[in-house]
mmCIF file of C-alpha atoms and ligand atoms in Angstrom:
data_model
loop_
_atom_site.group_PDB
_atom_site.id
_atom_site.type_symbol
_atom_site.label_atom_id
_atom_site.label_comp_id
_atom_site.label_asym_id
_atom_site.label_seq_id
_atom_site.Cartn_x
_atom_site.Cartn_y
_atom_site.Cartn_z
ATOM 1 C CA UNK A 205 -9.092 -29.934 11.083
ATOM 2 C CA UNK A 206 -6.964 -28.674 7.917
ATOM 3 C CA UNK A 207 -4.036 -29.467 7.336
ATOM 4 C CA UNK A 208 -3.154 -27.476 4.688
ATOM 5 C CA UNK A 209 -0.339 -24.719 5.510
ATOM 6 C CA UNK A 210 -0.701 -21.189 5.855
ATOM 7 C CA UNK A 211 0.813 -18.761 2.963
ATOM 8 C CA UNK A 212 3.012 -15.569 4.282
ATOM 9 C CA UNK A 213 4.766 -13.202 1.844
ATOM 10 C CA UNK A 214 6.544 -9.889 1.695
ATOM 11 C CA UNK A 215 8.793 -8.006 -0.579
ATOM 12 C CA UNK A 216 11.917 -9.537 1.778
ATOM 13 C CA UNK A 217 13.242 -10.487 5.123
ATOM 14 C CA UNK A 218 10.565 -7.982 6.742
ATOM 15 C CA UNK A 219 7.933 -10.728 6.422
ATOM 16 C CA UNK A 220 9.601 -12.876 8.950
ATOM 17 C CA UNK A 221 9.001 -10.211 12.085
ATOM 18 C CA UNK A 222 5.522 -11.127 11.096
ATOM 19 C CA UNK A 223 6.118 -15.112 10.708
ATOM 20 C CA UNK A 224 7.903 -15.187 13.955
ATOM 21 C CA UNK A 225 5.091 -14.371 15.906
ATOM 22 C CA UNK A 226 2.545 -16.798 13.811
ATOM 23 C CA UNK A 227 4.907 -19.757 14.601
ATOM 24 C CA UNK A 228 4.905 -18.633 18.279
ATOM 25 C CA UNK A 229 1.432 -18.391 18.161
ATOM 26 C CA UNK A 230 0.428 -21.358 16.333
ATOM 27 C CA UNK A 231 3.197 -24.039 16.553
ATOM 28 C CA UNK A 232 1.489 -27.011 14.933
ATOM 29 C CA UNK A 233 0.199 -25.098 11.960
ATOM 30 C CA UNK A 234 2.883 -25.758 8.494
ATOM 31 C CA UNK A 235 3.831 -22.040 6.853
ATOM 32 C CA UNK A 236 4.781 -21.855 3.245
ATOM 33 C CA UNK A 237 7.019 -17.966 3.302
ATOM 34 C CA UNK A 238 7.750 -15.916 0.045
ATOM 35 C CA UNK A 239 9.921 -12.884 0.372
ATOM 36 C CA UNK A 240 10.426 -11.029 -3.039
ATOM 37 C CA UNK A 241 13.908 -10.233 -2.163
ATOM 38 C CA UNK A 242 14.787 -9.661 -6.063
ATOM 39 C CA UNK A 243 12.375 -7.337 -6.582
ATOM 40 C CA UNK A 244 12.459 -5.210 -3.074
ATOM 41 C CA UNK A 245 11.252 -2.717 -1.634
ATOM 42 C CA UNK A 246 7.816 -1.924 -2.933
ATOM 43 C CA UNK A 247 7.767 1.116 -1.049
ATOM 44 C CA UNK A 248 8.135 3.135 -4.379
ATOM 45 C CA UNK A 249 6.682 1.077 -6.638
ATOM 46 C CA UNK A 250 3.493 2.065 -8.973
ATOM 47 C CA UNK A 251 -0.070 0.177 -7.831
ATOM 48 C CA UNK A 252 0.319 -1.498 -11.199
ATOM 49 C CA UNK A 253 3.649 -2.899 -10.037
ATOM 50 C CA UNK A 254 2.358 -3.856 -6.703
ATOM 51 C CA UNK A 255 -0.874 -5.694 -7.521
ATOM 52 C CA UNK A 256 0.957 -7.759 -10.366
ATOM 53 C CA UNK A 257 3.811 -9.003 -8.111
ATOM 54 C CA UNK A 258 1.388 -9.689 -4.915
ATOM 55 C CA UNK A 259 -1.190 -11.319 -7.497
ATOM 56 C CA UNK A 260 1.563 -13.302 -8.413
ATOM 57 C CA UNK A 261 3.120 -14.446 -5.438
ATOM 58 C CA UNK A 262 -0.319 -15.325 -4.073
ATOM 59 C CA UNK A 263 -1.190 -17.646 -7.119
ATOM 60 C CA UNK A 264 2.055 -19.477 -6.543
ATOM 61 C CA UNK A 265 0.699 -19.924 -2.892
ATOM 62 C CA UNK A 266 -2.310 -21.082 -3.949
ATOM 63 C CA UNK A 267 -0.606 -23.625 -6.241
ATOM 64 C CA UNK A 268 1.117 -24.758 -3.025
ATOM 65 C CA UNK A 269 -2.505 -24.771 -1.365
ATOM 66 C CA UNK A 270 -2.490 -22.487 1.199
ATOM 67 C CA UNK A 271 -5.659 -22.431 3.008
ATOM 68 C CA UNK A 272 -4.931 -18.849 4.082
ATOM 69 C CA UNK A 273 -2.589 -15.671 3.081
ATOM 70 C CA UNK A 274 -1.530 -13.366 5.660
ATOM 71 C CA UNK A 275 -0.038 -10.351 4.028
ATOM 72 C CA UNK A 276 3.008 -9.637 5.999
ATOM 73 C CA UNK A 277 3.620 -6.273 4.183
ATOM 74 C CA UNK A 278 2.009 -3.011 5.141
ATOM 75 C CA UNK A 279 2.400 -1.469 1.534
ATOM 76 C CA UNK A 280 0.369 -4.905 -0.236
ATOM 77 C CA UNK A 281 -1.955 -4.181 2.259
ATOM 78 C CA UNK A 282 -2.531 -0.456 1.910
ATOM 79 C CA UNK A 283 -2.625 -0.969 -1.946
ATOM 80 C CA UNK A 284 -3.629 -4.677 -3.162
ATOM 81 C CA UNK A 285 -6.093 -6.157 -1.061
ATOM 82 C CA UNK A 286 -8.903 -5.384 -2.054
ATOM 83 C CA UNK A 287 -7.426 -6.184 -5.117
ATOM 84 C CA UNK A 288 -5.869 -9.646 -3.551
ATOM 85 C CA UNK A 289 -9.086 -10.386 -2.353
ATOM 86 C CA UNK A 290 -11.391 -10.219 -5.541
ATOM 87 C CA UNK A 291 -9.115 -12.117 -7.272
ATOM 88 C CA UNK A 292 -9.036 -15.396 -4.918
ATOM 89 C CA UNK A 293 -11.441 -16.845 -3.557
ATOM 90 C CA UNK A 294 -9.057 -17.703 -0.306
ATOM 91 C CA UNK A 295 -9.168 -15.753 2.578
ATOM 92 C CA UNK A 296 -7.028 -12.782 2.804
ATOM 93 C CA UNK A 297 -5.066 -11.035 6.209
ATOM 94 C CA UNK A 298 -3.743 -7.956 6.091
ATOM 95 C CA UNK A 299 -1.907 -5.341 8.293
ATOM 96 C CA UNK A 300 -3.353 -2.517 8.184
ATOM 97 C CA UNK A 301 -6.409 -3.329 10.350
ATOM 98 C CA UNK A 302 -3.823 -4.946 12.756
ATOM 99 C CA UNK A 303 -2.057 -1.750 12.655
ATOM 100 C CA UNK A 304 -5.620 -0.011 13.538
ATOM 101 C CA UNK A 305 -6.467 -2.285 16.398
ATOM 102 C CA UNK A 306 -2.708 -1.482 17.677
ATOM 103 C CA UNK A 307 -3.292 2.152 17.392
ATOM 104 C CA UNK A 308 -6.825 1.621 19.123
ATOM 105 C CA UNK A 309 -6.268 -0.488 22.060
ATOM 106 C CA UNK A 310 -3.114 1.756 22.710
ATOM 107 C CA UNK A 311 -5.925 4.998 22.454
ATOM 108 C CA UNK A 312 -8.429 3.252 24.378
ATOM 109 C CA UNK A 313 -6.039 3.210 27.656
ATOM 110 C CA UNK A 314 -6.983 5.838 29.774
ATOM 111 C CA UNK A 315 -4.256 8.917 29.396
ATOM 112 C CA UNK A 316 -3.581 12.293 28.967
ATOM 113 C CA UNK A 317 -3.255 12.962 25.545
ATOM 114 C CA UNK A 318 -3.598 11.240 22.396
ATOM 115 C CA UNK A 319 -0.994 11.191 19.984
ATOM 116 C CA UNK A 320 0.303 8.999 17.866
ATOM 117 C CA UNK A 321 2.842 8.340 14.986
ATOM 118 C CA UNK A 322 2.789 6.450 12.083
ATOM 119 C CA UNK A 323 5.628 5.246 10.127
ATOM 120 C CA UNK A 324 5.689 3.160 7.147
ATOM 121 C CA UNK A 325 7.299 3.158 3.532
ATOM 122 C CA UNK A 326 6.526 6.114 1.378
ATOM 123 C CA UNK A 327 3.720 4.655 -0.270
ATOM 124 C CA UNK A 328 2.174 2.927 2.812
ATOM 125 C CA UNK A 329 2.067 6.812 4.171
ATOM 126 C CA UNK A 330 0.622 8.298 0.550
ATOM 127 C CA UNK A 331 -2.353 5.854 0.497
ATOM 128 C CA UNK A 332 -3.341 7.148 4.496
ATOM 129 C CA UNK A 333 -5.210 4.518 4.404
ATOM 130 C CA UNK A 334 -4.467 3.764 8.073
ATOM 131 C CA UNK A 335 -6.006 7.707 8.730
ATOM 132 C CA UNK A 336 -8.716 7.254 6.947
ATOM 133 C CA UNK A 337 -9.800 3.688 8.775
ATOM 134 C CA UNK A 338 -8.474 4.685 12.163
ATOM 135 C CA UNK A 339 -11.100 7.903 11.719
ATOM 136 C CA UNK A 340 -13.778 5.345 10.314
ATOM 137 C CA UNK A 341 -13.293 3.579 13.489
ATOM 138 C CA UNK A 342 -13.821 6.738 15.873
ATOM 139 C CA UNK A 343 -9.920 7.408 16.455
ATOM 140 C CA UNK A 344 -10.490 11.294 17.521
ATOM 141 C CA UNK A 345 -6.126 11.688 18.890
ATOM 142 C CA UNK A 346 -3.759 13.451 16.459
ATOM 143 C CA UNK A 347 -2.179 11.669 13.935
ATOM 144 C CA UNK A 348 1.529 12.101 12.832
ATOM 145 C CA UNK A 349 2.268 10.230 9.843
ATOM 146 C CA UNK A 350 6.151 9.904 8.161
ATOM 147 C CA UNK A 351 7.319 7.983 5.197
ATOM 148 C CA UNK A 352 11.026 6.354 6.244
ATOM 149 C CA UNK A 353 11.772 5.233 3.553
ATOM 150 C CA UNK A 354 15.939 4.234 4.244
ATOM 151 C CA UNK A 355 14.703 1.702 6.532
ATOM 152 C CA UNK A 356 14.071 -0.892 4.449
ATOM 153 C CA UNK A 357 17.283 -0.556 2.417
ATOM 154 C CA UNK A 358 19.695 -1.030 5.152
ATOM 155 C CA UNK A 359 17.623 -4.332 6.193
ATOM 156 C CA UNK A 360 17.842 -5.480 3.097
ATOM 157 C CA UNK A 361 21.248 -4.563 3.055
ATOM 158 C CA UNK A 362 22.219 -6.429 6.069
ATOM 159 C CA UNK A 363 24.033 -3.807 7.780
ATOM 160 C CA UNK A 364 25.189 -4.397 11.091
ATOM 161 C CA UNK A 365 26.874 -0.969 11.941
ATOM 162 C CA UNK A 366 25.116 0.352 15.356
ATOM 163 C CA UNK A 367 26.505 3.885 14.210
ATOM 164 C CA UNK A 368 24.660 4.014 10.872
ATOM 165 C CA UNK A 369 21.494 2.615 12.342
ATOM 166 C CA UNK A 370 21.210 4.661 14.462
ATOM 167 C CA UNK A 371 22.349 7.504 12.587
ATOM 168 C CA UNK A 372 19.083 6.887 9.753
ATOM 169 C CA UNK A 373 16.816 6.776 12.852
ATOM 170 C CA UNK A 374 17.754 10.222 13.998
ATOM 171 C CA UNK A 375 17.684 11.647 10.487
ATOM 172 C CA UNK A 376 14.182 9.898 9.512
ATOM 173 C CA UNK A 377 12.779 10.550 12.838
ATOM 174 C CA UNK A 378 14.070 14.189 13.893
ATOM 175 C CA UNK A 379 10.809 15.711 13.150
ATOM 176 C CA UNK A 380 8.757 13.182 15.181
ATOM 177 C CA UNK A 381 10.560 13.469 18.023
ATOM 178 C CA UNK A 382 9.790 17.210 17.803
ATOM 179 C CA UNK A 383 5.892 16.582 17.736
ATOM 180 C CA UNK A 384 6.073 14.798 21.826
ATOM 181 C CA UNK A 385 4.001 11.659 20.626
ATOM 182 C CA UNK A 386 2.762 9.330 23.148
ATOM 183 C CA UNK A 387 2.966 5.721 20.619
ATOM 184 C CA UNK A 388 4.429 5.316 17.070
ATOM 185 C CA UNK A 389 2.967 2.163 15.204
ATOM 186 C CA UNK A 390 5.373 0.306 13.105
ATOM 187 C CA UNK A 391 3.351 0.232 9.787
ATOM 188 C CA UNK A 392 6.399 -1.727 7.954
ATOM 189 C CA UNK A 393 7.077 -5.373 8.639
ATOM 190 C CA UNK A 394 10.915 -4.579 8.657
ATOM 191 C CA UNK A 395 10.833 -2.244 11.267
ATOM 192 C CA UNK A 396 10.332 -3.882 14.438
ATOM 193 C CA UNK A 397 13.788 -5.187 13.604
ATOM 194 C CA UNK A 398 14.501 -1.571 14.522
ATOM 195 C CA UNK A 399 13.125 -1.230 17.851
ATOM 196 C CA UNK A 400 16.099 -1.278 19.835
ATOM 197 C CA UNK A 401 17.101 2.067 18.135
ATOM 198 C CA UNK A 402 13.450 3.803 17.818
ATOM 199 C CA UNK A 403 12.862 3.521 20.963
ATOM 200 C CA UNK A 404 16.611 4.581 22.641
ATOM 201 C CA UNK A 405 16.422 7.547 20.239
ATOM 202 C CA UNK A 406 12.428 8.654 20.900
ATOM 203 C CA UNK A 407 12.608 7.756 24.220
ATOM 204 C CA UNK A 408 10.306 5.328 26.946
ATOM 205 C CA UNK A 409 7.733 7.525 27.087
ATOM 206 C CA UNK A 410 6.838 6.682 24.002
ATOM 207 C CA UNK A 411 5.223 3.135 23.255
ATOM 208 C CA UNK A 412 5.928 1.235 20.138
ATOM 209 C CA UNK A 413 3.019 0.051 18.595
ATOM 210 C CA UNK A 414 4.205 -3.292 16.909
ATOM 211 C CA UNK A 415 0.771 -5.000 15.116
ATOM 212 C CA UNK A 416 2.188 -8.417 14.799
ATOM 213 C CA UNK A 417 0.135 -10.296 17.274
ATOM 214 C CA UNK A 418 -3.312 -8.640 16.055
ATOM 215 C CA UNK A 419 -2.696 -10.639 13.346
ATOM 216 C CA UNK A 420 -1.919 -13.431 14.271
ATOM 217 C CA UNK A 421 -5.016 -13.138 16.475
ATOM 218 C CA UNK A 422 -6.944 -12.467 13.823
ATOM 219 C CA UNK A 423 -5.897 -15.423 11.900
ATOM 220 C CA UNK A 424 -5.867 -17.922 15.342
ATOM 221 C CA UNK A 425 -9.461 -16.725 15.822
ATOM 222 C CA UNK A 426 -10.643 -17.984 11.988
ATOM 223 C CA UNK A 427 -8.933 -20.938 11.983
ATOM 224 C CA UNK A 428 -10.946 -21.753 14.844
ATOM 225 C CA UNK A 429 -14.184 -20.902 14.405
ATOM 226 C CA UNK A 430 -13.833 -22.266 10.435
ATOM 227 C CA UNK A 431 -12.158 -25.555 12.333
ATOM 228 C CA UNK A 432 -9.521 -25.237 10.054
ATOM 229 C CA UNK A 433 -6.964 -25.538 12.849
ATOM 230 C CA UNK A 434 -3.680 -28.411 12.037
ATOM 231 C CA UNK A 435 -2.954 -30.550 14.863
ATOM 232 C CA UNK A 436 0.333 -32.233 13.552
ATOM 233 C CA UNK A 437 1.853 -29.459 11.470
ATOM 234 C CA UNK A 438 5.180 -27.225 12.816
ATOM 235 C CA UNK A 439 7.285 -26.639 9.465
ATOM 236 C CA UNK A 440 8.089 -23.778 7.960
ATOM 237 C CA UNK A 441 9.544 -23.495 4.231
ATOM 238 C CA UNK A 442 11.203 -20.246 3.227
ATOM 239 C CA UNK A 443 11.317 -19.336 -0.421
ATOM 240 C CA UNK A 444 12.695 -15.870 -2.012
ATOM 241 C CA UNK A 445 13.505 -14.755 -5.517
ATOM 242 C CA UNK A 446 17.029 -13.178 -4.562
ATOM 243 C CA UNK A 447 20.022 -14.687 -2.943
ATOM 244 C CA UNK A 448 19.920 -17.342 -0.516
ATOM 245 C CA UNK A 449 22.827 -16.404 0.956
ATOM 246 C CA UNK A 450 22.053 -12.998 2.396
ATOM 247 C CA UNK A 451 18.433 -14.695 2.798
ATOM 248 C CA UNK A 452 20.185 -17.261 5.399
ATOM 249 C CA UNK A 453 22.134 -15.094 7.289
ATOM 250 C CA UNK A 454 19.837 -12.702 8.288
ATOM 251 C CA UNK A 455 17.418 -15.518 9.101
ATOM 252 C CA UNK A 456 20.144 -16.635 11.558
ATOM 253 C CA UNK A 457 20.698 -13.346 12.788
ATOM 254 C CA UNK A 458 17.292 -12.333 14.020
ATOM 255 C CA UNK A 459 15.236 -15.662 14.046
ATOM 256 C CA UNK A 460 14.845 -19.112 15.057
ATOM 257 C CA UNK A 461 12.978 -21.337 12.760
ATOM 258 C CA UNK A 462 12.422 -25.036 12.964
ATOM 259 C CA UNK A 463 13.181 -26.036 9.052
ATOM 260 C CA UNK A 464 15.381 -22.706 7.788
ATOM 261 C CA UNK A 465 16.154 -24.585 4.186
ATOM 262 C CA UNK A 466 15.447 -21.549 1.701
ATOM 263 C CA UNK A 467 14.444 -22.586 -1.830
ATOM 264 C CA UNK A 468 15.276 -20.021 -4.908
ATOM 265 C CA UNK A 469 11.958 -19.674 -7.126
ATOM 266 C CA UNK A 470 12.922 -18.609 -10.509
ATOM 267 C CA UNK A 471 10.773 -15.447 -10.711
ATOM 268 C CA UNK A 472 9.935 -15.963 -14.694
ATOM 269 C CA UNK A 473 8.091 -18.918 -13.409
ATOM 270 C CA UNK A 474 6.058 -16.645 -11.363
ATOM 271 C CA UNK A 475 4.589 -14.458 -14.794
HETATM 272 N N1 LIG B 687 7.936 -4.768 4.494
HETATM 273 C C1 LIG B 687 7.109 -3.974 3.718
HETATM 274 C C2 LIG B 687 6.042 -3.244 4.471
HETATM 275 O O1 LIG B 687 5.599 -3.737 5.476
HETATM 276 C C3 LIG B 687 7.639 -3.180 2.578
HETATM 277 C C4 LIG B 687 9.027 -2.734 2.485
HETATM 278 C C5 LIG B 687 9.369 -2.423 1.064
HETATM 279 O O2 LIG B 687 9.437 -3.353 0.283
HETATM 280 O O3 LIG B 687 9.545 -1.229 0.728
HETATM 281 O O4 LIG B 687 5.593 -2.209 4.056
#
């Protein structure tokens, strides 16, 4: 038994697609969230950039003392862990190998062809890092990879319009739907927030590959066999470095969380 609480960031809101499904999953665990909402999206930002603001947020975890960080953002992932993990000593999660056990349980389903999209931010899709483990792992399908990157923006944003949602899906996605996929994984923790309008504009025949419960499979299955499981936890703090206000209502749009108080930390503390 540890009752310390598990650490969860992303650049943003994005994050809490992947926190929902960890409180689902493991309600008596405490979570400690940090979305970087000041200094969003990542998606274009330099390594240098990313690997200073993830190093930071995850000391300020630590400080808190996390006994875990799940990375809840597919560009950290693809570009800082390795980095993130040599310098804690506190064990990492990522999504990218969630993303690869999505793709290969989906490929591992007897069909008739094999082909599969990835979409991500634009550096997420540069690093192909998810190619280059899903081959490692004996993924022989096509792959069809595509950087969207006004995703994240109108998330961010908070826009509600159905028109202009839907309107960015078609123009990111016009090509893909062009290439007859069979799945498209969802290598950005904002986007199964866009579901609804992926799939109406790509169609049923095409499965959505969302990787949030691989990881919080991943991290279920440590916790046990470390017994580091919490018995009497359930909270969930939410800190950001951007507004609150925007913060709050798009946690009350899409979620449900126990405790949704949202603490401001000063990012200059963070340096
Ligand atoms: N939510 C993040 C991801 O999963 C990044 C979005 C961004 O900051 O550009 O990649």
């Amino acid at each position: 038994m540890d009752t310390r609480p598990i650490g969860v960031f992303d650049s943003g809101f994005g994050g809490l697609t992947v926190l929902q499904e960890l409180v689902n999953s493991l309600p008596k665990e405490d979570f400690i969230y940090f979305g970087d909402t000041l200094r969003v999206p990542y998606g274009n930002k330099t390594v240098e950039e990313i690997e200073t603001y993830s190093s930071q947020i995850s000391k300020w975890l630590v400080q808190h003392d996390v006994k875990s960080i799940v990375v809840a953002c597919n560009t950290v992932s693809c570009m800082a862990l390795p980095y993130l993990q040599r310098q804690f000593s506190i064990p990492f999660f990522g999504m990218v190998s969630a993303g690869i056990e999505s793709v290969l349980s989906f490929s591992s389903a007897p069909k008739q062809s094999n082909k599969v999209g990835i979409i991500g931010t634009k550096n997420t899709i540069a690093s192909r890092v998810h190619e280059k483990d899903l081959r490692m792992a004996g993924f022989e399908g096509v792959l069809v990879e595509l950087a969207c990157p006004l995703f994240v923006p109108i998330i961010e944003e908070g826009v509600t319009d159905d028109g202009v949602w839907r309107s960015i899906v078609e123009y990111h996605m016009h090509d893909m739907k062009k290439e007859n996929i069979d799945a498209v994984l969802l290598a950005c923790t904002h986007y199964p927030i866009l579901s609804e309008y992926i799939q109406g504009y790509l169609g049923n025949q095409v499965q959505l590959l969302n990787p949030n419960h691989f990881i919080s499979d991943a991290l279920a299955r440590y916790l046990k066999d470390y017994n580091l499981q919490n018995a009497t936890g359930g909270s969930v703090s939410l800190n950001v470095t951007g507004s609150t206000l925007s913060f709050n209502a798009f946690c009350h749009r899409f979620f449900e969380f126990r405790n949704d108080t949202v603490s401001v930390i000063n990012i200059d503390s963070l340096i």
